[in-house]
Short mmCIF file of C-alpha atoms in Angstrom, two decimals:
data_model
loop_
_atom_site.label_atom_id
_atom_site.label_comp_id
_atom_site.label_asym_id
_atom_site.label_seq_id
_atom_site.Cartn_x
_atom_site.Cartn_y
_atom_site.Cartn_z
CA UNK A 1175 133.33 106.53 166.01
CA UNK A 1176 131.44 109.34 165.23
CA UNK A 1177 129.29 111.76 167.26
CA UNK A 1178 126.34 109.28 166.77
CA UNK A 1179 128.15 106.35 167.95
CA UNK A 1180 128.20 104.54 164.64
CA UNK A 1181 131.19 104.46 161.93
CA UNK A 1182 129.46 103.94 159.20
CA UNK A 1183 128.04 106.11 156.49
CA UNK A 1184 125.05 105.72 154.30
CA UNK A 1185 125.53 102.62 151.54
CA UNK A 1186 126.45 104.09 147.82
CA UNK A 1187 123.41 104.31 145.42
CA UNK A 1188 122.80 101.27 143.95
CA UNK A 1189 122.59 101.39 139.56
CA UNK A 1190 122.69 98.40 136.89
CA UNK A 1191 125.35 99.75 134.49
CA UNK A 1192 125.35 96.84 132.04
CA UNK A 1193 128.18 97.61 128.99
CA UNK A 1194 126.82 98.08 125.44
CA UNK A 1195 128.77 94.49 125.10
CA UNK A 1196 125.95 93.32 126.85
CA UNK A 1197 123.40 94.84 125.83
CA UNK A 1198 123.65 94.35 122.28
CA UNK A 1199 124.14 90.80 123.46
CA UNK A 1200 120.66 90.75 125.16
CA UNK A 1201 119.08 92.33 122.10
CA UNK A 1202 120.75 89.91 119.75
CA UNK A 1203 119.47 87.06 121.74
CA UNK A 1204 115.70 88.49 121.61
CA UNK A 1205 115.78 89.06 118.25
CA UNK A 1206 117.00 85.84 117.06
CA UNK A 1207 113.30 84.26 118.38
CA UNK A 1208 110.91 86.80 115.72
CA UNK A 1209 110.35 88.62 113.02
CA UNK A 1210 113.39 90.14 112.39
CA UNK A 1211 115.40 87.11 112.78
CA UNK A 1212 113.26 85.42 109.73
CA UNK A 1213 113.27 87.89 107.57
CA UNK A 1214 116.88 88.72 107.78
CA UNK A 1215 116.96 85.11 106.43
CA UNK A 1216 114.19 84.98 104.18
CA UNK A 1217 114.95 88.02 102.42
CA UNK A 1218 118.18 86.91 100.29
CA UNK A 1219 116.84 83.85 99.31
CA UNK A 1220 113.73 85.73 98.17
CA UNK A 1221 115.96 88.33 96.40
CA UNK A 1222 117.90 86.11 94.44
CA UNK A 1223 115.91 82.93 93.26
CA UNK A 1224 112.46 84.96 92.12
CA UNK A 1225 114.97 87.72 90.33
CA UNK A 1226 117.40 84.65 88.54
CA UNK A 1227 114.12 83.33 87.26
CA UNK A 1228 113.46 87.09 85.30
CA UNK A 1229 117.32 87.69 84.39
CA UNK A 1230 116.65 84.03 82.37
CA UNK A 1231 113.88 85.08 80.54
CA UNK A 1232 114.64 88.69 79.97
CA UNK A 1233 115.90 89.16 76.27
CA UNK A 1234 119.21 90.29 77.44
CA UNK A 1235 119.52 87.25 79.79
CA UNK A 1236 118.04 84.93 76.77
CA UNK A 1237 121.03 86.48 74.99
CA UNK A 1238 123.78 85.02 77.38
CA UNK A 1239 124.02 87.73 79.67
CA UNK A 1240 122.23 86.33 82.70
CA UNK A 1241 124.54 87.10 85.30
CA UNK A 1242 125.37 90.58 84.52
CA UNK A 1243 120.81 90.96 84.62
CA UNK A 1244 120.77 88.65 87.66
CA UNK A 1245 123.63 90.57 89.47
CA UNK A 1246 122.62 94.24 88.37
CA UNK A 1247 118.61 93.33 89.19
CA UNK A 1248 118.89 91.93 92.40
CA UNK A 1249 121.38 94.76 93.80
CA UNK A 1250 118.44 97.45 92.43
CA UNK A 1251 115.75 95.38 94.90
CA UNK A 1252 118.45 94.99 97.28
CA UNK A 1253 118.82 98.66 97.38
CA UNK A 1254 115.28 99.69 97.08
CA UNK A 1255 114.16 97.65 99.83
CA UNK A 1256 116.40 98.60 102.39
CA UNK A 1257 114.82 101.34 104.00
CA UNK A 1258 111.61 99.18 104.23
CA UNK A 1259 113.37 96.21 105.72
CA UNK A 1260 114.80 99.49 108.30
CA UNK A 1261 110.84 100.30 108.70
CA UNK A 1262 110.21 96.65 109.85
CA UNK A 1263 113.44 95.92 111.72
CA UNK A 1264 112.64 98.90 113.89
CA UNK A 1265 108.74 98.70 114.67
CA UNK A 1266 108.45 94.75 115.14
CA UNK A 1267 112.04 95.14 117.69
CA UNK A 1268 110.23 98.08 119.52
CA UNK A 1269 106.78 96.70 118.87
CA UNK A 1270 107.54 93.45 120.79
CA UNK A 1271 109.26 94.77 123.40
CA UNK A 1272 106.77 97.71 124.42
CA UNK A 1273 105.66 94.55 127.74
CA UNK A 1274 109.13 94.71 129.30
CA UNK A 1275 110.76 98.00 128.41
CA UNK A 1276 108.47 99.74 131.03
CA UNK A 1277 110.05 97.30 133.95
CA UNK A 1278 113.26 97.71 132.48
CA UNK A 1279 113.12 101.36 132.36
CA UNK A 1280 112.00 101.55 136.04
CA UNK A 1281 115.38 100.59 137.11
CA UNK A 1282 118.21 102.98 137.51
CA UNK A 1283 119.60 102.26 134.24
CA UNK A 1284 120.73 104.08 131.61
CA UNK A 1285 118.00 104.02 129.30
CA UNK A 1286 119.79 105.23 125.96
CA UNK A 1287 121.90 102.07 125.84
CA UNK A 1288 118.75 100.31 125.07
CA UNK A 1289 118.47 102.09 122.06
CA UNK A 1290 121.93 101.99 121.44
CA UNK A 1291 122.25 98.46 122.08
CA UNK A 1292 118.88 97.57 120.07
CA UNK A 1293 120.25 99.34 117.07
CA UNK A 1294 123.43 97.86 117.16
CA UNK A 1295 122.05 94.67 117.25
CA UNK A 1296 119.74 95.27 114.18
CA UNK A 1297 122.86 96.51 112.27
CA UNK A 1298 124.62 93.22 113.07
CA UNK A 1299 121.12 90.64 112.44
CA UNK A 1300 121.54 93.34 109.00
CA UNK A 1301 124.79 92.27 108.32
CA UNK A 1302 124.22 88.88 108.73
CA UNK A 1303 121.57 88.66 105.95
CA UNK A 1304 123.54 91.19 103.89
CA UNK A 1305 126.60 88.54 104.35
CA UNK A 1306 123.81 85.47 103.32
CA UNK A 1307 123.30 87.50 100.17
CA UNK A 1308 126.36 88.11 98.85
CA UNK A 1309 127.17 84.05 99.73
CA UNK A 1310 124.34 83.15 97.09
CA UNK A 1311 125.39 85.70 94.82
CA UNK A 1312 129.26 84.40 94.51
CA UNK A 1313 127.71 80.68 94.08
CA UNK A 1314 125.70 81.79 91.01
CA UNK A 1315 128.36 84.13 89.43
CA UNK A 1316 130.75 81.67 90.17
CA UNK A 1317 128.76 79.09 88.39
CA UNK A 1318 127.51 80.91 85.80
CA UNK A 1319 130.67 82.61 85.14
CA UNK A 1320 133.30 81.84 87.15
CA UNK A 1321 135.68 82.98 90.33
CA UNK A 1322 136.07 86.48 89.02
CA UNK A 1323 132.22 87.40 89.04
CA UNK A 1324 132.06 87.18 92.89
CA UNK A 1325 134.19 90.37 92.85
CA UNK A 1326 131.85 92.73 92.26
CA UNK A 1327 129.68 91.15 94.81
CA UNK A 1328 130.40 92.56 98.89
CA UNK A 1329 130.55 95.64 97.56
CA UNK A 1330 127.33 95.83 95.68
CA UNK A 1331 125.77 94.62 99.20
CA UNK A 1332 127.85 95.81 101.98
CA UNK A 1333 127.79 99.79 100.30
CA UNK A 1334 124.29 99.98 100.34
CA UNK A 1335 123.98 97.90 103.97
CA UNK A 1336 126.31 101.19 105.22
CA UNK A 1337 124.09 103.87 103.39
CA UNK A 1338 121.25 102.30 105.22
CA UNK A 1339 121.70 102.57 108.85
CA UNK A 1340 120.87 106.07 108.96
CA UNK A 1341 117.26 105.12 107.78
CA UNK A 1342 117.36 102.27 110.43
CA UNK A 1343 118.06 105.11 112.71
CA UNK A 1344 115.95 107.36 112.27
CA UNK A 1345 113.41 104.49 112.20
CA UNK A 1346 114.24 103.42 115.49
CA UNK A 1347 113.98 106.56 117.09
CA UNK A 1348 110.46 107.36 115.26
CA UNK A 1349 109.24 104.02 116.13
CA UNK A 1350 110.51 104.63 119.96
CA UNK A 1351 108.59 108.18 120.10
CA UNK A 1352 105.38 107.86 117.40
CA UNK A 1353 105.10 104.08 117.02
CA UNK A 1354 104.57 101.64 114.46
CA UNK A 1355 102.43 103.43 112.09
CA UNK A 1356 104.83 106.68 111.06
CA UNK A 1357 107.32 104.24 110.75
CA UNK A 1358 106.29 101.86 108.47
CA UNK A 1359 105.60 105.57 106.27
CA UNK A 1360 108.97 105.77 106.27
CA UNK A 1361 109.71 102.73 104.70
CA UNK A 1362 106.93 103.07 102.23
CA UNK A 1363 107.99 106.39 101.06
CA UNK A 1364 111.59 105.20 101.35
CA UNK A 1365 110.82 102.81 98.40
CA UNK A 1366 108.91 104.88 96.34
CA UNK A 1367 111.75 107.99 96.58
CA UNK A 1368 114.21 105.49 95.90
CA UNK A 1369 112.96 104.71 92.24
CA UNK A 1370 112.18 108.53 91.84
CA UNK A 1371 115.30 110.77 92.90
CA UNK A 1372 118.17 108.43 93.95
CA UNK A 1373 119.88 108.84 90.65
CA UNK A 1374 119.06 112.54 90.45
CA UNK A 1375 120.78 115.31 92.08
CA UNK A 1376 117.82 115.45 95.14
CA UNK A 1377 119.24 112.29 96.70
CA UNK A 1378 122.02 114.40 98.88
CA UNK A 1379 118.39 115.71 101.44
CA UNK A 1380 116.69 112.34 101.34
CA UNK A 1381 118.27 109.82 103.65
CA UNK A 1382 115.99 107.12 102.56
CA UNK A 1383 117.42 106.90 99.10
CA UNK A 1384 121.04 106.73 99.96
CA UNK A 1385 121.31 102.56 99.85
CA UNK A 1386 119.92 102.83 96.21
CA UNK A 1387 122.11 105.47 95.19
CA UNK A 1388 124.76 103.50 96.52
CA UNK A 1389 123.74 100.33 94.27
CA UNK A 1390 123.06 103.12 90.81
CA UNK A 1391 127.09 103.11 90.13
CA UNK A 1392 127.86 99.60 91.61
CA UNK A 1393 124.98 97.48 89.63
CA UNK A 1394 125.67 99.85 86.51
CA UNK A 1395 121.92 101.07 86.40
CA UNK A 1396 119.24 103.59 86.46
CA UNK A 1397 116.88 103.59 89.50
CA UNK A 1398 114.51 102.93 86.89
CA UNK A 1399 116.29 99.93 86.23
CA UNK A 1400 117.66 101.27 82.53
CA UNK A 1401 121.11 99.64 81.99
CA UNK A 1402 123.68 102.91 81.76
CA UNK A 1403 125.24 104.10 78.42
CA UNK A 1404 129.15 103.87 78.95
CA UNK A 1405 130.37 106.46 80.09
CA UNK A 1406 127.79 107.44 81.92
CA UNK A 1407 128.76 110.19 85.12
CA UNK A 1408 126.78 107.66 87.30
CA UNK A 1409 129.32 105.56 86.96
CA UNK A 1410 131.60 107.22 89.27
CA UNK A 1411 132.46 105.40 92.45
CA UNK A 1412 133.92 108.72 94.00
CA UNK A 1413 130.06 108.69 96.15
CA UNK A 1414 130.31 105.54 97.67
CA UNK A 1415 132.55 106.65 100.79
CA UNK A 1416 130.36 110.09 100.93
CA UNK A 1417 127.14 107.66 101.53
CA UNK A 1418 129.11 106.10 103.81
CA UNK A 1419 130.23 109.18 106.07
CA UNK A 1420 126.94 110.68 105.63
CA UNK A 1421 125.33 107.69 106.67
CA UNK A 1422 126.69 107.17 109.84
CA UNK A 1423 127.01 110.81 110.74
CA UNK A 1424 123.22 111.18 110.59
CA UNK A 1425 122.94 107.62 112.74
CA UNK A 1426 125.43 109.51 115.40
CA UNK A 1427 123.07 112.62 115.19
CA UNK A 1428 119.83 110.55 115.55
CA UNK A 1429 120.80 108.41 117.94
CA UNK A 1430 121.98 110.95 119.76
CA UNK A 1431 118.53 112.65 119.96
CA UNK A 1432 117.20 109.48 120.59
CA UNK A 1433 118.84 108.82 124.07
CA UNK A 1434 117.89 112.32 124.96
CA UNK A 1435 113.98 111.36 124.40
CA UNK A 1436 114.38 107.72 126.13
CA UNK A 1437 116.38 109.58 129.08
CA UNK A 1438 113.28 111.73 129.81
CA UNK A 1439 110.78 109.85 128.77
CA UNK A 1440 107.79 109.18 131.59
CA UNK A 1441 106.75 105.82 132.20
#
């Protein structure tokens, strides 16, 4: 007993502390009911059936090569799309859930694993349409050529998938403190840079254009789309694992800044 007459002592603060298991969970479970969810499965079949259709009639393809145009053409939109696909991945998730995130941040709950978990879900919806890709890029190449073209194949998709989550990011957290509008700039200027400097020395500052550089060595071509002479330095592979580390140290450093905003961000 205590001086008061009662034992007991005032009950424990009460806070949700949900793991980033479940989070990511909850995110994945929104996002498989929108946008996101569609165009993660739209996009590959878009990619690759428009794209065999030009690899036919292009004069190299009319020649007999129209896997090695089909393959190398569809990894250069692949790549050069990315950071737009990042753009709309992150403003529609955010965008849709702009209703409920202001109950859910009333709780006593750690806000930054709502970003966390919303980006790791994106990454993984990401994957799974980067995955559907390189499916319907084995069929062809192993139609058109056989077993040994679908070699080439996860790595020209899943390299450039890993240079891009840096730009889905830092399109997260813009979309989280500006909006919808600055980020869809980022994609836009993503794609334009992308045909511009990826294959030039400037591609090391500009985050945007790492998936394309990525795909420059791997699809054998120019961000212009010009085929490279052999020999060419740009066919060095010794980049791929930089654009790798880089890319998810930036994502670590973003995200990172992006919890801070979401922590002390007023309702």
């Amino acid at each position: 007993m205590t001086t008061t007459g009662s034992d007991r002592t005032s009950p424990p603060a009460i806070r949700d502390d949900p793991s980033i298991a479940t989070v990511v969970a909850v995110e994945l479970d929104k996002l498989r009911r929108g946008f996101c969810f569609w165009l993660s499965l739209v996009l590959p079949f878009v990619l690759v059936l428009p794209l065999g259709v030009v690899a036919t009639l292009s004069p190299e393809g009319r020649s007999g090569d129209v896997w090695g145009i089909w393959f190398s053409v569809t990894l250069l939109f692949w790549g050069m799309f990315l950071p737009m696909a990042a753009a709309l991945y992150s403003a529609m998730s955010v965008r849709a859930d702009l209703a409920s995130r202001r109950v859910v941040y009333a709780y006593a709950f750690p806000r930054h694993r709502v970003l966390l978990g919303r980006f790791l879900a994106l990454l993984l919806l990401w994957l799974g349409s980067a995955l559907l890709l390189a499916l319907l890029l084995t069929v062809v190449g192993a139609v058109l050529v056989g077993p040994q073209a679908a070699l080439p194949v996860p790595m020209g998709v899943l390299v450039p998938w890993v240079g891009a989550a840096a730009t889905l990011a830092l399109c997260l957290v813009v979309a989280e403190r500006w909006g919808t509008g600055l980020t869809a700039v980022i994609g836009v200027l993503g794609m334009l840079l992308s045909g511009v400097i990826a294959d030039t020395s400037a591609w090391w500052f500009v985050p945007m254009v790492w998936p394309l550089r990525a795909v420059v060595p791997l699809a054998g071509i120019e961000a212009s789309g010009v085929p490279l002479e052999p020999g060419d330095p740009l066919f060095s592979l010794a980049l791929l694992p930089v654009i790798a580390a880089l890319s998810l140290a930036l994502s670590i450093v973003l995200l990172a800044a992006g919890a801070r905003h979401v922590n002390r961000k007023e309702l």
